Amino acid sequence: RLARRQSGRGRSWWWSDKFNRYGDIYKAPTALVVMNCTDVELSQFSSKNSPQMHISVSQSSKVHLTQLTTTAPWDSPNTDGVHIDRSQDVRVTRSTMGTGGECVSIGPGSRFVTVDGIVCGPGRAVSVGSLGRKGATESVEYIDVKNVQFINTSSGATIKTWQGGKGYARSISFTDINFTNVDRPVVINQFYADPYHVPNMGAVAVSNITYTNLKGTSRYRTAVEFYCSESGSCTNTHVNSVAITFPYGRAEALCQNAQGDTSGYVYPKIPCLR
Ligand SMILES: *[C@@H]1O[C@H](CO)[C@@H](O)[C@H](O)[C@H]1NC(C)=O
Ligand SMILES: *[C@@H]1O[C@H](CO)[C@@H](O)[C@H](O)[C@H]1NC(C)=O
Ligand SMILES: *[C@@H]1O[C@H](CO)[C@@H](O)[C@H](O)[C@H]1NC(C)=O
Ligand SMILES: *[C@@H]1O[C@H](CO)[C@@H](O)[C@H](O)[C@H]1NC(C)=O
């Protein structure tokens, strides 16, 4: 258990010229790394102003992180609260995350991950991805995100993949989520960070994604974005009971090439789903 005043002294890294945002050149250190571990329980851990991510879990299984507190300013780059990759049976529960990166990012090779009881903001999102950068084959499955409160974040329930990637993101659920003043509450984007859209490049297959009981407010008019590739690789999207409003007018959903269905009251209406 670390005292909150032990800062990670991230400020000297965040805006340095040497720091590459995608980590290809110089990589700022992560405050706490769980690597190659089995049966880990970490609770009541606080991390403030980490140089890069606060906590990463990689090549590990049976990891439970609970009652975490991460803090960093909204503009500190890539200071993800928890990043998970190449791991399975990971749970992140009952935590408060304010950060300049993702509150929780669920990267390549993650399976059976539960995120339950998170307050996220400021920060970016709880996101799956990004997957498939530079044509890579990367997959994620059985992700359960529930009881999350997003406050003033730039995204919310997010799945993002790069065009031309292979692999899949499947069997992912977002349940009991609320949004307060979130820029982009619900996003599937199969063209993540691609400067332009090249036709017929294929995509990481996104399927069996379920949204249940999502509510709150969007900062912009577009509250739901399903921005999928024309390759038909966004399938079995299920949206049940959603009410996300735009305080200054009618909310809208952008729906491109997604296939699936809705049930219960769904606002905004999502045009390309049944
Ligand atoms: C992970 O553990 C395995 C087996 O103990 C070992 O061979 C491998 O080098 C370790 N990998 C890392 C990145 O530490
Ligand atoms: C948002 O969710 C949290 C817990 O998930 C709950 O305590 C809170 O009352 C909810 N707020 C709204 C506005 O629904
Ligand atoms: C959220 O942002 C609004 C302005 O957009 C601000 O007034 C409010 O204090 C912020 N709330 C939190 C919890 O940061
Ligand atoms: C769809 O995803 C849910 C979890 O959200 C899982 O329980 C179910 O087995 C998946 N269905 C298929 C057909 O893979």
Short mmCIF file of C-alpha atoms and ligand atoms in Angstrom, two decimals:
data_model
loop_
_atom_site.label_atom_id
_atom_site.label_comp_id
_atom_site.label_asym_id
_atom_site.label_seq_id
_atom_site.Cartn_x
_atom_site.Cartn_y
_atom_site.Cartn_z
CA ARG A 1 0.00 0.00 0.00
CA LEU A 2 1.59 3.20 -1.13
CA ALA A 3 0.86 6.61 0.25
CA ARG A 4 -0.81 8.84 -2.27
CA ARG A 5 1.86 11.50 -1.93
CA GLN A 6 4.46 9.26 -3.56
CA SER A 7 4.21 10.75 -7.01
CA GLY A 8 5.51 8.94 -10.09
CA ARG A 9 7.04 12.27 -11.17
CA GLY A 10 5.61 11.84 -14.63
CA ARG A 11 5.74 15.50 -15.59
CA SER A 12 9.34 15.34 -16.74
CA TRP A 13 8.35 12.65 -19.29
CA TRP A 14 4.95 13.67 -20.54
CA TRP A 15 5.88 16.49 -22.87
CA SER A 16 9.50 15.60 -23.62
CA ASP A 17 10.49 15.48 -27.31
CA LYS A 18 11.99 12.05 -26.85
CA PHE A 19 8.73 10.51 -25.88
CA ASN A 20 6.93 8.84 -28.75
CA ARG A 21 3.25 8.40 -28.15
CA TYR A 22 3.12 4.92 -29.64
CA GLY A 23 6.20 3.83 -27.74
CA ASP A 24 8.25 2.90 -30.80
CA ILE A 25 11.30 4.96 -29.96
CA TYR A 26 11.62 5.86 -26.32
CA LYS A 27 9.17 4.41 -23.95
CA ALA A 28 8.47 6.17 -20.71
CA PRO A 29 8.29 3.69 -17.82
CA THR A 30 5.12 2.21 -16.40
CA ALA A 31 4.73 2.74 -12.65
CA LEU A 32 3.88 -0.88 -11.80
CA VAL A 33 4.27 -3.89 -14.09
CA VAL A 34 2.71 -7.29 -13.46
CA MET A 35 4.57 -9.48 -15.95
CA ASN A 36 4.54 -13.22 -16.32
CA CYS A 37 2.65 -13.75 -13.07
CA THR A 38 -0.08 -16.09 -11.88
CA ASP A 39 -2.35 -15.59 -8.88
CA VAL A 40 -1.82 -11.94 -8.12
CA GLU A 41 -3.99 -9.84 -5.86
CA LEU A 42 -3.30 -6.13 -5.55
CA SER A 43 -5.57 -3.95 -3.49
CA GLN A 44 -5.70 -0.37 -2.25
CA PHE A 45 -2.87 0.72 -4.49
CA SER A 46 -2.64 4.40 -5.35
CA SER A 47 -0.61 5.78 -8.21
CA LYS A 48 -0.21 9.44 -9.02
CA ASN A 49 1.39 11.03 -12.09
CA SER A 50 3.00 7.96 -13.61
CA PRO A 51 5.47 8.63 -16.48
CA GLN A 52 3.39 6.39 -18.76
CA MET A 53 0.84 3.77 -17.70
CA HIS A 54 0.02 3.44 -14.02
CA ILE A 55 -0.30 -0.36 -14.03
CA SER A 56 0.22 -2.91 -16.76
CA VAL A 57 -0.66 -6.59 -16.68
CA SER A 58 1.07 -8.64 -19.32
CA GLN A 59 1.53 -12.38 -19.96
CA SER A 60 -0.23 -13.14 -16.72
CA SER A 61 -3.25 -15.02 -15.45
CA LYS A 62 -5.52 -14.95 -12.42
CA VAL A 63 -4.89 -11.34 -11.54
CA HIS A 64 -7.25 -9.32 -9.35
CA LEU A 65 -6.70 -5.60 -9.00
CA THR A 66 -9.10 -3.94 -6.61
CA GLN A 67 -9.63 -0.60 -4.89
CA LEU A 68 -7.07 1.16 -7.00
CA THR A 69 -6.80 4.91 -7.21
CA THR A 70 -4.95 6.39 -10.15
CA THR A 71 -4.60 10.09 -10.73
CA ALA A 72 -2.98 12.10 -13.48
CA PRO A 73 -4.10 15.21 -15.37
CA TRP A 74 -6.35 14.86 -18.41
CA ASP A 75 -3.57 15.96 -20.78
CA SER A 76 -0.81 13.60 -19.59
CA PRO A 77 -0.14 11.26 -22.56
CA ASN A 78 -0.83 7.51 -22.32
CA THR A 79 -1.09 7.42 -18.56
CA ASP A 80 -3.57 4.52 -18.73
CA GLY A 81 -4.93 3.44 -15.36
CA VAL A 82 -4.61 -0.28 -16.12
CA HIS A 83 -3.44 -1.77 -19.40
CA ILE A 84 -3.91 -5.49 -19.98
CA ASP A 85 -2.45 -7.62 -22.73
CA ARG A 86 -1.60 -11.28 -23.41
CA SER A 87 -3.33 -12.26 -20.19
CA GLN A 88 -6.36 -14.13 -19.00
CA ASP A 89 -8.62 -14.25 -15.96
CA VAL A 90 -7.99 -10.66 -15.01
CA ARG A 91 -10.38 -8.63 -12.87
CA VAL A 92 -10.24 -4.92 -12.17
CA THR A 93 -12.82 -3.93 -9.57
CA ARG A 94 -13.98 -1.09 -7.29
CA SER A 95 -11.51 1.50 -8.48
CA THR A 96 -11.36 5.21 -9.15
CA MET A 97 -9.35 6.30 -12.13
CA GLY A 98 -8.52 9.75 -13.32
CA THR A 99 -5.92 9.86 -16.03
CA GLY A 100 -4.86 11.31 -19.36
CA GLY A 101 -5.05 7.89 -21.04
CA GLU A 102 -7.55 5.05 -20.94
CA CYS A 103 -8.95 4.22 -17.53
CA VAL A 104 -8.67 0.56 -18.52
CA SER A 105 -7.31 -0.61 -21.87
CA ILE A 106 -7.73 -4.20 -22.89
CA GLY A 107 -5.14 -5.01 -25.50
CA PRO A 108 -4.10 -7.94 -27.72
CA GLY A 109 -4.31 -11.45 -26.28
CA SER A 110 -6.69 -10.57 -23.45
CA ARG A 111 -9.30 -13.23 -22.59
CA PHE A 112 -11.74 -13.49 -19.71
CA VAL A 113 -11.33 -9.99 -18.38
CA THR A 114 -13.85 -8.43 -15.98
CA VAL A 115 -13.97 -4.71 -15.25
CA ASP A 116 -16.54 -4.06 -12.52
CA GLY A 117 -17.23 -0.97 -10.44
CA ILE A 118 -15.06 1.76 -11.89
CA VAL A 119 -15.40 5.51 -11.74
CA CYS A 120 -13.52 6.89 -14.75
CA GLY A 121 -12.70 10.55 -15.33
CA PRO A 122 -10.99 12.61 -16.40
CA GLY A 123 -9.55 10.26 -18.97
CA ARG A 124 -10.34 8.52 -22.20
CA ALA A 125 -12.40 5.34 -21.82
CA VAL A 126 -12.60 1.71 -20.94
CA SER A 127 -11.47 0.40 -24.25
CA VAL A 128 -10.84 -2.81 -26.09
CA GLY A 129 -7.93 -2.34 -28.47
CA SER A 130 -6.48 -0.96 -30.38
CA LEU A 131 -6.03 -4.18 -32.36
CA GLY A 132 -4.50 -4.96 -35.73
CA ARG A 133 -2.05 -2.12 -36.19
CA LYS A 134 0.09 -2.51 -39.33
CA GLY A 135 -1.81 -5.63 -40.41
CA ALA A 136 -1.11 -7.54 -37.19
CA THR A 137 -3.23 -10.52 -36.17
CA GLU A 138 -4.53 -9.67 -32.71
CA SER A 139 -7.49 -11.00 -30.76
CA VAL A 140 -9.49 -10.39 -27.63
CA GLU A 141 -12.48 -12.31 -26.27
CA TYR A 142 -14.81 -12.70 -23.29
CA ILE A 143 -14.61 -9.22 -21.87
CA ASP A 144 -17.21 -8.16 -19.32
CA VAL A 145 -17.37 -4.46 -18.44
CA LYS A 146 -20.02 -3.48 -15.90
CA ASN A 147 -20.99 -0.85 -13.33
CA VAL A 148 -18.85 1.86 -14.80
CA GLN A 149 -19.44 5.54 -14.35
CA PHE A 150 -17.79 7.83 -16.90
CA ILE A 151 -17.50 11.48 -15.95
CA ASN A 152 -16.14 14.04 -18.43
CA THR A 153 -14.20 11.46 -20.43
CA SER A 154 -13.36 11.73 -24.11
CA SER A 155 -14.83 8.28 -24.85
CA GLY A 156 -16.68 5.62 -22.87
CA ALA A 157 -17.47 2.08 -23.94
CA THR A 158 -14.99 1.74 -26.78
CA ILE A 159 -13.75 -0.91 -29.22
CA LYS A 160 -11.10 0.17 -31.69
CA THR A 161 -9.21 -1.63 -34.41
CA TRP A 162 -6.96 -0.55 -37.28
CA GLN A 163 -7.92 -1.14 -40.90
CA GLY A 164 -6.12 -4.08 -42.52
CA GLY A 165 -5.70 -5.97 -39.23
CA LYS A 166 -6.60 -9.62 -38.67
CA GLY A 167 -7.95 -11.51 -35.69
CA TYR A 168 -11.06 -10.72 -33.70
CA ALA A 169 -12.67 -8.82 -30.84
CA ARG A 170 -15.64 -10.91 -29.77
CA SER A 171 -18.00 -11.78 -26.93
CA ILE A 172 -17.66 -8.42 -25.22
CA SER A 173 -20.35 -6.94 -23.01
CA PHE A 174 -20.88 -3.49 -21.56
CA THR A 175 -23.56 -3.56 -18.83
CA ASP A 176 -24.92 -0.95 -16.42
CA ILE A 177 -22.88 1.99 -17.56
CA ASN A 178 -23.60 5.64 -16.99
CA PHE A 179 -22.16 8.64 -18.71
CA THR A 180 -21.95 12.23 -17.54
CA ASN A 181 -20.84 14.74 -20.16
CA VAL A 182 -18.86 12.22 -22.25
CA ASP A 183 -17.56 13.29 -25.67
CA ARG A 184 -18.18 9.93 -27.42
CA PRO A 185 -20.04 7.55 -25.10
CA VAL A 186 -20.32 4.42 -27.28
CA VAL A 187 -17.84 3.66 -30.05
CA ILE A 188 -16.89 0.79 -32.33
CA ASN A 189 -14.27 2.10 -34.72
CA GLN A 190 -12.65 -0.19 -37.28
CA PHE A 191 -10.62 2.71 -38.67
CA TYR A 192 -8.90 3.75 -35.50
CA ALA A 193 -6.19 6.35 -36.04
CA ASP A 194 -6.01 5.60 -39.75
CA PRO A 195 -5.33 8.88 -41.56
CA TYR A 196 -7.42 7.80 -44.54
CA HIS A 197 -9.72 4.96 -45.38
CA VAL A 198 -8.37 2.45 -47.92
CA PRO A 199 -11.22 0.35 -49.40
CA ASN A 200 -11.22 -3.44 -49.02
CA MET A 201 -8.31 -3.72 -46.65
CA GLY A 202 -10.24 -6.03 -44.34
CA ALA A 203 -10.57 -5.62 -40.62
CA VAL A 204 -10.24 -7.30 -37.26
CA ALA A 205 -13.62 -9.05 -36.92
CA VAL A 206 -15.81 -7.47 -34.27
CA SER A 207 -18.67 -9.73 -33.20
CA ASN A 208 -21.07 -10.62 -30.41
CA ILE A 209 -20.86 -7.24 -28.70
CA THR A 210 -23.66 -6.61 -26.18
CA TYR A 211 -24.64 -3.27 -24.64
CA THR A 212 -27.18 -3.43 -21.81
CA ASN A 213 -28.55 -0.61 -19.68
CA LEU A 214 -26.49 2.36 -20.75
CA LYS A 215 -27.65 5.83 -19.77
CA GLY A 216 -26.55 9.39 -19.27
CA THR A 217 -25.46 12.40 -21.27
CA SER A 218 -23.30 12.93 -24.31
CA ARG A 219 -21.32 16.13 -24.69
CA TYR A 220 -21.90 16.11 -28.45
CA ARG A 221 -24.91 15.22 -30.56
CA THR A 222 -23.52 11.85 -31.75
CA ALA A 223 -23.95 9.59 -28.75
CA VAL A 224 -23.39 6.24 -30.46
CA GLU A 225 -20.87 5.53 -33.24
CA PHE A 226 -20.59 2.21 -34.99
CA TYR A 227 -18.04 3.01 -37.64
CA CYS A 228 -17.41 -0.36 -39.27
CA SER A 229 -15.63 -1.44 -42.41
CA GLU A 230 -17.45 -2.45 -45.60
CA SER A 231 -15.94 -5.95 -45.27
CA GLY A 232 -18.97 -6.99 -43.18
CA SER A 233 -16.88 -7.77 -40.13
CA CYS A 234 -19.04 -6.05 -37.51
CA THR A 235 -21.66 -8.65 -36.67
CA ASN A 236 -24.05 -9.66 -33.91
CA THR A 237 -24.08 -6.31 -32.19
CA HIS A 238 -26.83 -6.34 -29.55
CA VAL A 239 -28.10 -3.14 -27.99
CA ASN A 240 -30.56 -3.45 -25.10
CA SER A 241 -31.99 -0.52 -23.11
CA VAL A 242 -29.96 2.55 -23.93
CA ALA A 243 -30.86 6.16 -23.16
CA ILE A 244 -28.08 8.60 -23.85
CA THR A 245 -29.24 12.14 -24.31
CA PHE A 246 -27.67 15.30 -25.70
CA PRO A 247 -28.61 18.18 -23.41
CA TYR A 248 -28.94 20.75 -26.22
CA GLY A 249 -31.06 18.89 -28.74
CA ARG A 250 -31.77 15.57 -30.41
CA ALA A 251 -29.07 12.91 -29.95
CA GLU A 252 -27.98 10.87 -32.96
CA ALA A 253 -26.31 7.57 -33.74
CA LEU A 254 -23.84 7.06 -36.54
CA CYS A 255 -24.15 3.53 -37.87
CA GLN A 256 -22.06 2.34 -40.76
CA ASN A 257 -21.88 -1.33 -41.80
CA ALA A 258 -22.82 -2.74 -38.40
CA GLN A 259 -25.15 -5.73 -38.24
CA GLY A 260 -27.23 -6.73 -35.24
CA ASP A 261 -30.34 -5.89 -33.27
CA THR A 262 -31.83 -3.75 -30.55
CA SER A 263 -34.33 -4.49 -27.81
CA GLY A 264 -36.14 -2.40 -25.23
CA TYR A 265 -36.02 1.37 -25.35
CA VAL A 266 -33.04 2.54 -27.38
CA TYR A 267 -32.25 6.25 -27.76
CA PRO A 268 -30.79 7.49 -29.97
CA LYS A 269 -32.23 5.13 -32.55
CA ILE A 270 -29.47 3.17 -34.27
CA PRO A 271 -30.42 3.05 -37.94
CA CYS A 272 -28.44 0.07 -39.25
CA LEU A 273 -29.47 -2.40 -36.54
CA ARG A 274 -32.71 -4.38 -36.65
C1 LIG B 1 8.04 -15.93 -18.46
O1 LIG B 1 8.21 -17.16 -17.79
C2 LIG B 1 8.72 -18.20 -18.59
C3 LIG B 1 8.70 -19.49 -17.78
O2 LIG B 1 8.99 -19.28 -16.45
C4 LIG B 1 10.11 -17.80 -19.06
O3 LIG B 1 10.62 -18.79 -19.91
C5 LIG B 1 10.02 -16.47 -19.84
O4 LIG B 1 11.31 -16.06 -20.20
C6 LIG B 1 9.38 -15.43 -18.98
N1 LIG B 1 9.17 -14.21 -19.80
C7 LIG B 1 9.45 -13.01 -19.35
C8 LIG B 1 9.16 -11.89 -20.30
O5 LIG B 1 9.89 -12.79 -18.25
C1 LIG B 2 -24.07 5.79 -12.06
O1 LIG B 2 -23.65 4.52 -11.62
C2 LIG B 2 -23.21 4.51 -10.28
C3 LIG B 2 -22.70 3.09 -9.98
O2 LIG B 2 -22.57 2.29 -11.09
C4 LIG B 2 -24.33 4.91 -9.37
O3 LIG B 2 -23.87 4.92 -8.05
C5 LIG B 2 -24.82 6.27 -9.76
O4 LIG B 2 -25.93 6.62 -8.98
C6 LIG B 2 -25.20 6.30 -11.21
N1 LIG B 2 -25.56 7.66 -11.59
C7 LIG B 2 -26.59 7.91 -12.38
C8 LIG B 2 -26.80 9.36 -12.72
O5 LIG B 2 -27.30 7.05 -12.86
C1 LIG B 3 -16.99 18.15 -15.86
O1 LIG B 3 -16.87 19.19 -16.80
C2 LIG B 3 -17.67 20.33 -16.50
C3 LIG B 3 -17.48 21.35 -17.61
O2 LIG B 3 -17.56 20.75 -18.86
C4 LIG B 3 -17.23 20.91 -15.16
O3 LIG B 3 -18.06 21.98 -14.83
C5 LIG B 3 -17.33 19.84 -14.09
O4 LIG B 3 -16.80 20.32 -12.88
C6 LIG B 3 -16.55 18.60 -14.49
N1 LIG B 3 -16.79 17.57 -13.52
C7 LIG B 3 -15.81 16.84 -13.01
C8 LIG B 3 -16.22 15.82 -12.00
O5 LIG B 3 -14.66 16.94 -13.35
C1 LIG B 4 -21.57 -13.87 -26.77
O1 LIG B 4 -20.96 -13.17 -25.71
C2 LIG B 4 -21.43 -13.53 -24.43
C3 LIG B 4 -20.72 -12.65 -23.43
O2 LIG B 4 -21.07 -11.32 -23.64
C4 LIG B 4 -21.16 -15.00 -24.18
O3 LIG B 4 -21.68 -15.38 -22.93
C5 LIG B 4 -21.80 -15.84 -25.26
O4 LIG B 4 -21.44 -17.18 -25.10
C6 LIG B 4 -21.31 -15.34 -26.63
N1 LIG B 4 -22.05 -16.06 -27.67
C7 LIG B 4 -21.45 -16.66 -28.68
C8 LIG B 4 -22.34 -17.31 -29.67
O5 LIG B 4 -20.23 -16.71 -28.78
#
